[in-house]
PDB file of C-alpha atoms in Angstrom:
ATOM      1  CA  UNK A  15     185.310  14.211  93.401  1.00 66.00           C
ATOM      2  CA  UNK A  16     183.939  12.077  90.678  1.00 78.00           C
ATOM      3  CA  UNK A  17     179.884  12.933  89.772  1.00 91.00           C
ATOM      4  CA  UNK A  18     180.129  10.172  87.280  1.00 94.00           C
ATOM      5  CA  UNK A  19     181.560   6.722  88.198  1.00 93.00           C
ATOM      6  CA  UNK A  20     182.061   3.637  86.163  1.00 94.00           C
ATOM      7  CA  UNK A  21     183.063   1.442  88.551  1.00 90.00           C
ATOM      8  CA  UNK A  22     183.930  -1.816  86.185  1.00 93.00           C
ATOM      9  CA  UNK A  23     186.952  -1.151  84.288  1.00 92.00           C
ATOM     10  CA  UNK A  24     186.131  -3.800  81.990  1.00 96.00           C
ATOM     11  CA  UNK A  25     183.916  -6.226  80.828  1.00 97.00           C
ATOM     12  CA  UNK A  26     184.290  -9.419  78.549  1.00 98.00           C
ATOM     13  CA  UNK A  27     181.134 -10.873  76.851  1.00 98.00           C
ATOM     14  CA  UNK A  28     180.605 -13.813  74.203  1.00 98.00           C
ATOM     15  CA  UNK A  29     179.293 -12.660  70.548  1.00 98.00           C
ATOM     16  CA  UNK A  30     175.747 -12.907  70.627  1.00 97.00           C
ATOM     17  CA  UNK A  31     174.920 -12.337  74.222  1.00 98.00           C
ATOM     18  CA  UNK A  32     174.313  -9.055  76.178  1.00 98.00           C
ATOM     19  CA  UNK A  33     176.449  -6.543  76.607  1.00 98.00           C
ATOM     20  CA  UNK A  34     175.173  -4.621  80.175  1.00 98.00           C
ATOM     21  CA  UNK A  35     177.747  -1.076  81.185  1.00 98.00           C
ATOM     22  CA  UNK A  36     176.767   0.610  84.243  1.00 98.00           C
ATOM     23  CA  UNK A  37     177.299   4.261  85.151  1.00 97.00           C
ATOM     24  CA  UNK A  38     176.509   5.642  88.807  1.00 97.00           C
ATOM     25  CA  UNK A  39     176.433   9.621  89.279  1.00 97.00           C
ATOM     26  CA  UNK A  40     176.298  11.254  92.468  1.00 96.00           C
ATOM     27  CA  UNK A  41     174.851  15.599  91.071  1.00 94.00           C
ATOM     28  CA  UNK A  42     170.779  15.360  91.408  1.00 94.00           C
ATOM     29  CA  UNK A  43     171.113  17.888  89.558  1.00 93.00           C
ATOM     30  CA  UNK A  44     172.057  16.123  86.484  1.00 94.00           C
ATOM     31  CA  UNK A  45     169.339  15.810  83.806  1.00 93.00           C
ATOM     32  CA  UNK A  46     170.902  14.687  80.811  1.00 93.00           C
ATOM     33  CA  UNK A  47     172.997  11.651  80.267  1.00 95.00           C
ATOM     34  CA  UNK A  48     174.840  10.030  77.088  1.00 94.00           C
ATOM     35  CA  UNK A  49     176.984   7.618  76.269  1.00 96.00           C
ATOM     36  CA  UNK A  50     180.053   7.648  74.124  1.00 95.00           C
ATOM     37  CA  UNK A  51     182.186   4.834  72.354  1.00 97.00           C
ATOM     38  CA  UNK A  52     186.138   4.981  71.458  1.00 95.00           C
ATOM     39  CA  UNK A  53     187.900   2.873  69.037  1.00 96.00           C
ATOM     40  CA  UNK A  54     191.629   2.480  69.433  1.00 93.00           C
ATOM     41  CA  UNK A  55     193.382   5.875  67.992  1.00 90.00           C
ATOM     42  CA  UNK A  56     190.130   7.386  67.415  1.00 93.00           C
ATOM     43  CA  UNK A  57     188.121   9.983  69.158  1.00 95.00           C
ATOM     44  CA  UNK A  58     184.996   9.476  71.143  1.00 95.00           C
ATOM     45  CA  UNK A  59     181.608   9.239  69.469  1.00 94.00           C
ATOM     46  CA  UNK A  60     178.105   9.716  70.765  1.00 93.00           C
ATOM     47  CA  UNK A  61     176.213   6.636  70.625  1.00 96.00           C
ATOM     48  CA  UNK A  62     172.846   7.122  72.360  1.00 95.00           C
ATOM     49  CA  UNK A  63     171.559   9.535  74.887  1.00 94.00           C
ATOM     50  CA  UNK A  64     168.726   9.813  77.192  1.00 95.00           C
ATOM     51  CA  UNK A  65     167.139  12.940  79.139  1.00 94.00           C
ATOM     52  CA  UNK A  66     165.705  12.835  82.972  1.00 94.00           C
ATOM     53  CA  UNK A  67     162.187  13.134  81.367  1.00 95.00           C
ATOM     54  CA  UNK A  68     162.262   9.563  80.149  1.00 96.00           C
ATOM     55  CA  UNK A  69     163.631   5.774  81.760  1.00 96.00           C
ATOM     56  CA  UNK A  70     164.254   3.871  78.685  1.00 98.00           C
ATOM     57  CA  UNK A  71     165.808   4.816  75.166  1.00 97.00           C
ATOM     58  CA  UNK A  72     166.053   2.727  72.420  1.00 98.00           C
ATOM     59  CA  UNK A  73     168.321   2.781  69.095  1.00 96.00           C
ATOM     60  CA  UNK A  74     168.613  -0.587  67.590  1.00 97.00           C
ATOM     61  CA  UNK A  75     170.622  -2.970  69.421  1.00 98.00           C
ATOM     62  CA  UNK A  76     171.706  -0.444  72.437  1.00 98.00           C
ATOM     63  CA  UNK A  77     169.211   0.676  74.983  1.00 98.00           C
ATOM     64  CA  UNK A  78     169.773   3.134  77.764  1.00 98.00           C
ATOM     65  CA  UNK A  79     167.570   2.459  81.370  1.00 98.00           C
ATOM     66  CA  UNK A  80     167.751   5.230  83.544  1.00 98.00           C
ATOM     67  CA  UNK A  81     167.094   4.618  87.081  1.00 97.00           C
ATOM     68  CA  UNK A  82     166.841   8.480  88.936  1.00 96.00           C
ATOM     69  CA  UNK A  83     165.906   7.883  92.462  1.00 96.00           C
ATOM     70  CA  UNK A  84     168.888   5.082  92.417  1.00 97.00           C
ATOM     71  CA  UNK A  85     170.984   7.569  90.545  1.00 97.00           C
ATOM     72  CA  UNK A  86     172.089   4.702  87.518  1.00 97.00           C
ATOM     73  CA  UNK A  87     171.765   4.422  84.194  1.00 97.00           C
ATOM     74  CA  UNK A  88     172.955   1.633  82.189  1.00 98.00           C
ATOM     75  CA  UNK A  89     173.772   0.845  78.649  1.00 98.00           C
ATOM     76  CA  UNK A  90     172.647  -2.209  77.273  1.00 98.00           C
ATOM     77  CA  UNK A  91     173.986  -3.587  73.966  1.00 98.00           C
ATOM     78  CA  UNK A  92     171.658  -7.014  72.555  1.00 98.00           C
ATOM     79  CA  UNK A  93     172.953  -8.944  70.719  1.00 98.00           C
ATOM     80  CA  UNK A  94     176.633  -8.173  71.276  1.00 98.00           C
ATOM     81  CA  UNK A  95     179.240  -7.930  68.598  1.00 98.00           C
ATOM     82  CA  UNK A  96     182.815  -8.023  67.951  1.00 97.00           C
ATOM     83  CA  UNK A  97     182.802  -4.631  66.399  1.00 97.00           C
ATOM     84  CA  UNK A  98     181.294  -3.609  69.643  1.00 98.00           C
ATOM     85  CA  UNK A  99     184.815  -4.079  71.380  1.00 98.00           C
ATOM     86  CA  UNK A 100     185.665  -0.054  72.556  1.00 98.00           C
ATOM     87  CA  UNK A 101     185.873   1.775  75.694  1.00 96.00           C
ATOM     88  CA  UNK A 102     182.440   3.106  76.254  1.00 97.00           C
ATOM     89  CA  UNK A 103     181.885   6.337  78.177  1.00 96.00           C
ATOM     90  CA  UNK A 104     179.184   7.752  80.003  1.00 95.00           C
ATOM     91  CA  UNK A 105     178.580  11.433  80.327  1.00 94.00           C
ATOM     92  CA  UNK A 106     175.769  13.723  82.465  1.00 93.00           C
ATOM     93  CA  UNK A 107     175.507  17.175  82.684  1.00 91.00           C
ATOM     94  CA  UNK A 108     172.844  19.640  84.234  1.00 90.00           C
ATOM     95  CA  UNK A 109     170.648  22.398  82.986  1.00 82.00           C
ATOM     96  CA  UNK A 110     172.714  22.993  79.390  1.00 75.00           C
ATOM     97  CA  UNK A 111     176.207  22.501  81.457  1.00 82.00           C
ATOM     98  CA  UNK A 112     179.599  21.061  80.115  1.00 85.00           C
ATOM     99  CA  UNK A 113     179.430  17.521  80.357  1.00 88.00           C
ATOM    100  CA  UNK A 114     181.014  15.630  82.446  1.00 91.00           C
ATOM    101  CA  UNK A 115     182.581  12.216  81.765  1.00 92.00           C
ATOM    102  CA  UNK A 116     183.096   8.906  83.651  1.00 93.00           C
ATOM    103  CA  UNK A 117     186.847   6.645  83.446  1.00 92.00           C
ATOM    104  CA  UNK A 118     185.227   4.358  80.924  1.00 94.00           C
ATOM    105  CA  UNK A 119     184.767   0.742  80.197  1.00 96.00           C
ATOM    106  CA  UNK A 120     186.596  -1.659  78.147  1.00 96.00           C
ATOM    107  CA  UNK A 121     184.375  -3.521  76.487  1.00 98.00           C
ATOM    108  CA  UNK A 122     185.696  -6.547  74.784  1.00 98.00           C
ATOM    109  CA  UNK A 123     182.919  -8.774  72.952  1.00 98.00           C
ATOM    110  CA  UNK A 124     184.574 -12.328  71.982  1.00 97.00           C
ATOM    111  CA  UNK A 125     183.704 -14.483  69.042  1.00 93.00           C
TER     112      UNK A 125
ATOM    113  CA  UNK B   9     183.616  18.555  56.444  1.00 65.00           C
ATOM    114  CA  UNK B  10     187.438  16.636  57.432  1.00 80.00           C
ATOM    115  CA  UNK B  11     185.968  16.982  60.594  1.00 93.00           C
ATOM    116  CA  UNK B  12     188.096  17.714  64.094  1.00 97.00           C
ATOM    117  CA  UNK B  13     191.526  18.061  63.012  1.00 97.00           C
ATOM    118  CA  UNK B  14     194.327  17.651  65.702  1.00 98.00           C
ATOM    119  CA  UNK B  15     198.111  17.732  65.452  1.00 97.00           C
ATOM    120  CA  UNK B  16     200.364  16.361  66.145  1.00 97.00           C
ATOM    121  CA  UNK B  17     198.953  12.472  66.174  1.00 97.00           C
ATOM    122  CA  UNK B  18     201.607  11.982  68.468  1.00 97.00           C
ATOM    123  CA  UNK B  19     204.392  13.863  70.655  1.00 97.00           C
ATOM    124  CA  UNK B  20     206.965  12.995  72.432  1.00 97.00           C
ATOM    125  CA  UNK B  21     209.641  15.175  74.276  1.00 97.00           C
ATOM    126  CA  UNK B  22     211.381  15.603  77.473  1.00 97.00           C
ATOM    127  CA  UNK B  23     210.580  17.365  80.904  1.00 97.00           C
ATOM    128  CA  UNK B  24     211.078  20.918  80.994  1.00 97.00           C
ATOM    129  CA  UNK B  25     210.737  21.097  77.238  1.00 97.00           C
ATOM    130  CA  UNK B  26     207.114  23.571  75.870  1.00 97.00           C
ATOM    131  CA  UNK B  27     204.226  21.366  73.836  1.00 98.00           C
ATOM    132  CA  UNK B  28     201.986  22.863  71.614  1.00 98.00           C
ATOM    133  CA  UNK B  29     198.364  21.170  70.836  1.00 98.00           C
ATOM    134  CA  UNK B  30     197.147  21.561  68.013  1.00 98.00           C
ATOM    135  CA  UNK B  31     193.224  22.142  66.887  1.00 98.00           C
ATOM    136  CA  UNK B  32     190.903  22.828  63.785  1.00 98.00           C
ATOM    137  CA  UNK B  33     187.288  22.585  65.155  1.00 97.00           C
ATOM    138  CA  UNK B  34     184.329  21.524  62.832  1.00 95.00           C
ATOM    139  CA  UNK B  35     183.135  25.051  60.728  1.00 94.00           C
ATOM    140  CA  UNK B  36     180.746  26.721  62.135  1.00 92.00           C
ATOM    141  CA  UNK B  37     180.764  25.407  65.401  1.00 93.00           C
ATOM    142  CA  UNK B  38     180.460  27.698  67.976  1.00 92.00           C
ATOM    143  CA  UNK B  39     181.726  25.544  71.289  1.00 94.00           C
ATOM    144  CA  UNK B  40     185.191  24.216  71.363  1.00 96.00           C
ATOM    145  CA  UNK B  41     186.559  21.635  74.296  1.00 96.00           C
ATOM    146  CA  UNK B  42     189.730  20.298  75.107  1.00 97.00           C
ATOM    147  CA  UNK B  43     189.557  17.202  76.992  1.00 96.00           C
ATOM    148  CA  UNK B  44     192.521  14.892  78.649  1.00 96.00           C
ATOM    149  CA  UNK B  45     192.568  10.947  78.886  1.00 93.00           C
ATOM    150  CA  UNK B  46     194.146   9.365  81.712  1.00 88.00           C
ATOM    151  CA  UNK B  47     193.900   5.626  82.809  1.00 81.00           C
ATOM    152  CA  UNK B  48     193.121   6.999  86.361  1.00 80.00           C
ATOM    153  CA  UNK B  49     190.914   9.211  85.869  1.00 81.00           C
ATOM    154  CA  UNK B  50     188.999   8.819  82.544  1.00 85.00           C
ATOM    155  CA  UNK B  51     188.120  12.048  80.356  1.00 91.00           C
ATOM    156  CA  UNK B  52     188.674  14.964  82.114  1.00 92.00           C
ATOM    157  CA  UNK B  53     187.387  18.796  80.543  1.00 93.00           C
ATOM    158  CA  UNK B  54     190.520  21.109  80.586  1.00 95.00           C
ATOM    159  CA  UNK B  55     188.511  24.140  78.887  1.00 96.00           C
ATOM    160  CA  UNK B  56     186.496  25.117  76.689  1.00 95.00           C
ATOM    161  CA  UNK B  57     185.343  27.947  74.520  1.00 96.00           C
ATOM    162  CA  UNK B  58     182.608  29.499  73.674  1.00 94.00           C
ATOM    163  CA  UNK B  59     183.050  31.979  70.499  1.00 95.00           C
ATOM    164  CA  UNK B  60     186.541  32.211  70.589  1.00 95.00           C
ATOM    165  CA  UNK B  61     186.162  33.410  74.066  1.00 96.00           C
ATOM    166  CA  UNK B  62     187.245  31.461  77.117  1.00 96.00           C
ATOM    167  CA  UNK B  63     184.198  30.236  79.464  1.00 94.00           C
ATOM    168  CA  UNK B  64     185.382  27.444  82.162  1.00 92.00           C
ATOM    169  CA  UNK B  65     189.074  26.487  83.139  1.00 93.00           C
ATOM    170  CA  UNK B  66     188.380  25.057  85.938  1.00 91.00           C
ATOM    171  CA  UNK B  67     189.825  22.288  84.504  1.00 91.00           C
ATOM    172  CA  UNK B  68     193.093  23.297  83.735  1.00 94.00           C
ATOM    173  CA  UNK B  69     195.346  21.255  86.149  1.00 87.00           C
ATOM    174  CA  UNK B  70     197.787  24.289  86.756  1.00 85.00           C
ATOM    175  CA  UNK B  71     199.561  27.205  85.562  1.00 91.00           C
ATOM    176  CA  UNK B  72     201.750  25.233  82.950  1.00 95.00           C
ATOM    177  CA  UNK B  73     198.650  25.029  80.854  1.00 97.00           C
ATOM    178  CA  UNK B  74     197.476  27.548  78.510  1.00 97.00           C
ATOM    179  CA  UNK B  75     194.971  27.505  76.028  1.00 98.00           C
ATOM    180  CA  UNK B  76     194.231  30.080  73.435  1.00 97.00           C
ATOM    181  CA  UNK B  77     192.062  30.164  70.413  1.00 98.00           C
ATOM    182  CA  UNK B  78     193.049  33.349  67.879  1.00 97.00           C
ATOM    183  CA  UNK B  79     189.618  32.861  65.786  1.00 95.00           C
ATOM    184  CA  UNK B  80     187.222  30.283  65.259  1.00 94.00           C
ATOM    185  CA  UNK B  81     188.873  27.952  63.295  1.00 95.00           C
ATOM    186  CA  UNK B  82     192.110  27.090  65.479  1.00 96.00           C
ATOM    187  CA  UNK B  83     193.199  26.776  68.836  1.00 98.00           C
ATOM    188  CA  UNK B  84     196.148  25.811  70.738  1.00 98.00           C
ATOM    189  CA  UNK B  85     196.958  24.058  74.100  1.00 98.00           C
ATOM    190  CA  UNK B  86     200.521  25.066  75.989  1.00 98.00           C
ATOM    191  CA  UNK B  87     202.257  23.043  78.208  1.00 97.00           C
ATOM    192  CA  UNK B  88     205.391  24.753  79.623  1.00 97.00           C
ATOM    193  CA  UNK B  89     207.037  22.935  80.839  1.00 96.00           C
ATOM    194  CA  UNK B  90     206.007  19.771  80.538  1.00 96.00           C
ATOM    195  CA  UNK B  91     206.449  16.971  82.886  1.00 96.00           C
ATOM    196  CA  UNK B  92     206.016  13.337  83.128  1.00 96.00           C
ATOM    197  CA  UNK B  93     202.682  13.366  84.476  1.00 94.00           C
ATOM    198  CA  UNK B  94     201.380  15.170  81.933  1.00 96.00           C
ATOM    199  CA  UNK B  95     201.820  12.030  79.662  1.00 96.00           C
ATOM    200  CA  UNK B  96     197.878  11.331  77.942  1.00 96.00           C
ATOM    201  CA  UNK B  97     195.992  11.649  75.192  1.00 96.00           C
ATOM    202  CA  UNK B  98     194.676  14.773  74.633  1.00 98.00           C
ATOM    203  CA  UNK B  99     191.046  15.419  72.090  1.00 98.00           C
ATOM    204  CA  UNK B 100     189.790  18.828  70.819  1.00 97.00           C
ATOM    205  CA  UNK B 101     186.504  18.263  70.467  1.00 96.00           C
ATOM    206  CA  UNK B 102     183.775  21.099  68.775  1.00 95.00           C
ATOM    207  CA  UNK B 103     179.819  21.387  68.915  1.00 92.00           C
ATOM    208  CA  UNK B 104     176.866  23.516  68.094  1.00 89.00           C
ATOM    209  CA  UNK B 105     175.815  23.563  71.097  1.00 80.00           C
ATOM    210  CA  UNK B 106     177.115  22.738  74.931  1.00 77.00           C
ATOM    211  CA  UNK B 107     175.580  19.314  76.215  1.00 67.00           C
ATOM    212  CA  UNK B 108     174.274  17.878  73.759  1.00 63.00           C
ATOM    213  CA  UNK B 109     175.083  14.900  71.377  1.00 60.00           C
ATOM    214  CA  UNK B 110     176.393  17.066  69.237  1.00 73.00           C
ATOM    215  CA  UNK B 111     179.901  16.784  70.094  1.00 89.00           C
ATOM    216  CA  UNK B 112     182.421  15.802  67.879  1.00 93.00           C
ATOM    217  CA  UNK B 113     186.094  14.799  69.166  1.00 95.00           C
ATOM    218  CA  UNK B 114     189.295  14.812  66.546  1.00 97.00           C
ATOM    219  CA  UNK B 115     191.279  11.637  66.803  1.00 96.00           C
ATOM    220  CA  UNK B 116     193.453  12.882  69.758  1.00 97.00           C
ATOM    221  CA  UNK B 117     197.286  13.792  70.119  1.00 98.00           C
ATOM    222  CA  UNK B 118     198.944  11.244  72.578  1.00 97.00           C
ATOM    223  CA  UNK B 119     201.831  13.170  74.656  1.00 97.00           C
ATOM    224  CA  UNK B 120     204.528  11.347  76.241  1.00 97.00           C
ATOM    225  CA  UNK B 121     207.061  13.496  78.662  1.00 97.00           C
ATOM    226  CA  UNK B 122     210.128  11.643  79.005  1.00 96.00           C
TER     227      UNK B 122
END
């Protein structure tokens, strides 16, 4: 059973122009959420997080909404660029838990 | 610091045959994970440690996997014997602490099982 779904597999977006990624979770009891990015032949790297306490964070060009009584966050990436093309992930766990991952999205920003 | 050191890059061998993962987590890291990437189903937790010491392996898809990790600065991942659908990429990955942002993957060893 998946706790942390990313339903869209991919997602294709002109330079310049927002990037939106969506993650769904199903544990209430999740309180703190991240997202990761992954080159080609490179390991995943954390990108920006954001804890239950709070609905928005903000790091430059990516911003992460958090929506708890729909159980969403989302990742928004403004503007979009072609070094921005990765698979992002998104990740929640609970109380100081292992995290626990979504499939991904391939995010391919064209120019 | 090199950072998460994995080898092989890249395996390939033929069912039936034993793999051996390779890992260096960061120094002075405390938490080390071993994840798997599948098309299907994403980035899965196998294991992970916790002081050398095993904590959760739930994840661990069956008894052909075995993970071990002699002292904090290596650890190893078993699969014997190895079939075709164990074909992925497998990361190490190390931290300070357990959830946090702190998490820091090596570059992955991509297994194909002929």
């Amino acid at each position: 059973d998946q706790q942390v779904k990313q339903n869209s597999p991919s997602l294709s977006v002109q330079e310049g122009r927002i990037s939106i990624l969506n993650c769904d979770y199903t544990n209430s009891m999740f309180d703190y959420f991240l997202w990761y990015k992954k080159y080609p032949a490179e390991g995943p790297t954390f990108l920006i997080s954001i804890s239950s306490i709070k609905d928005k964070n903000e790091d430059g060009r990516f911003t992460v909404f958090l929506n708890k009584s729909a159980k969403h966050l989302s990742l928004h990436i403004v503007p979009s660029q072609p070094g921005d093309s990765a698979v992002y992930f998104c990740a929640a766990s609970a109380y100081g838990n292992k995290l626990v991952f979504g499939a991904g999205t391939i995010l391919r920003v064209k120019s | 610091d090199a950072g998460v050191i994995q080898s092989p890059r890249h395996e390939v061998t033929e069912m039936g045959q034993e793999v051996t993962l390779r890992c260096k987590p960061i120094s002075g890291h405390d938490y080390l994970f071993w994840y798997r990437q599948t098309m299907m189903r994403g980035l899965e937790l196998l294991i992970y440690f916790n002081n050398n010491v095993p904590i959760d392996d739930s994840g661990m898809p069956e008894d052909r996997f075995s993970a071990k990790m002699p002292n904090a600065s290596f650890s190893t991942l078993k699969i014997q014997p190895s079939e075709p659908r164990d074909s992925a990429v497998y990361f190490c990955a190390s931290s300070l602490a357990l959830n946090t942002d702190t998490q820091y993957f090596g570059p992955g060893t991509r297994l194909t099982v002929l």
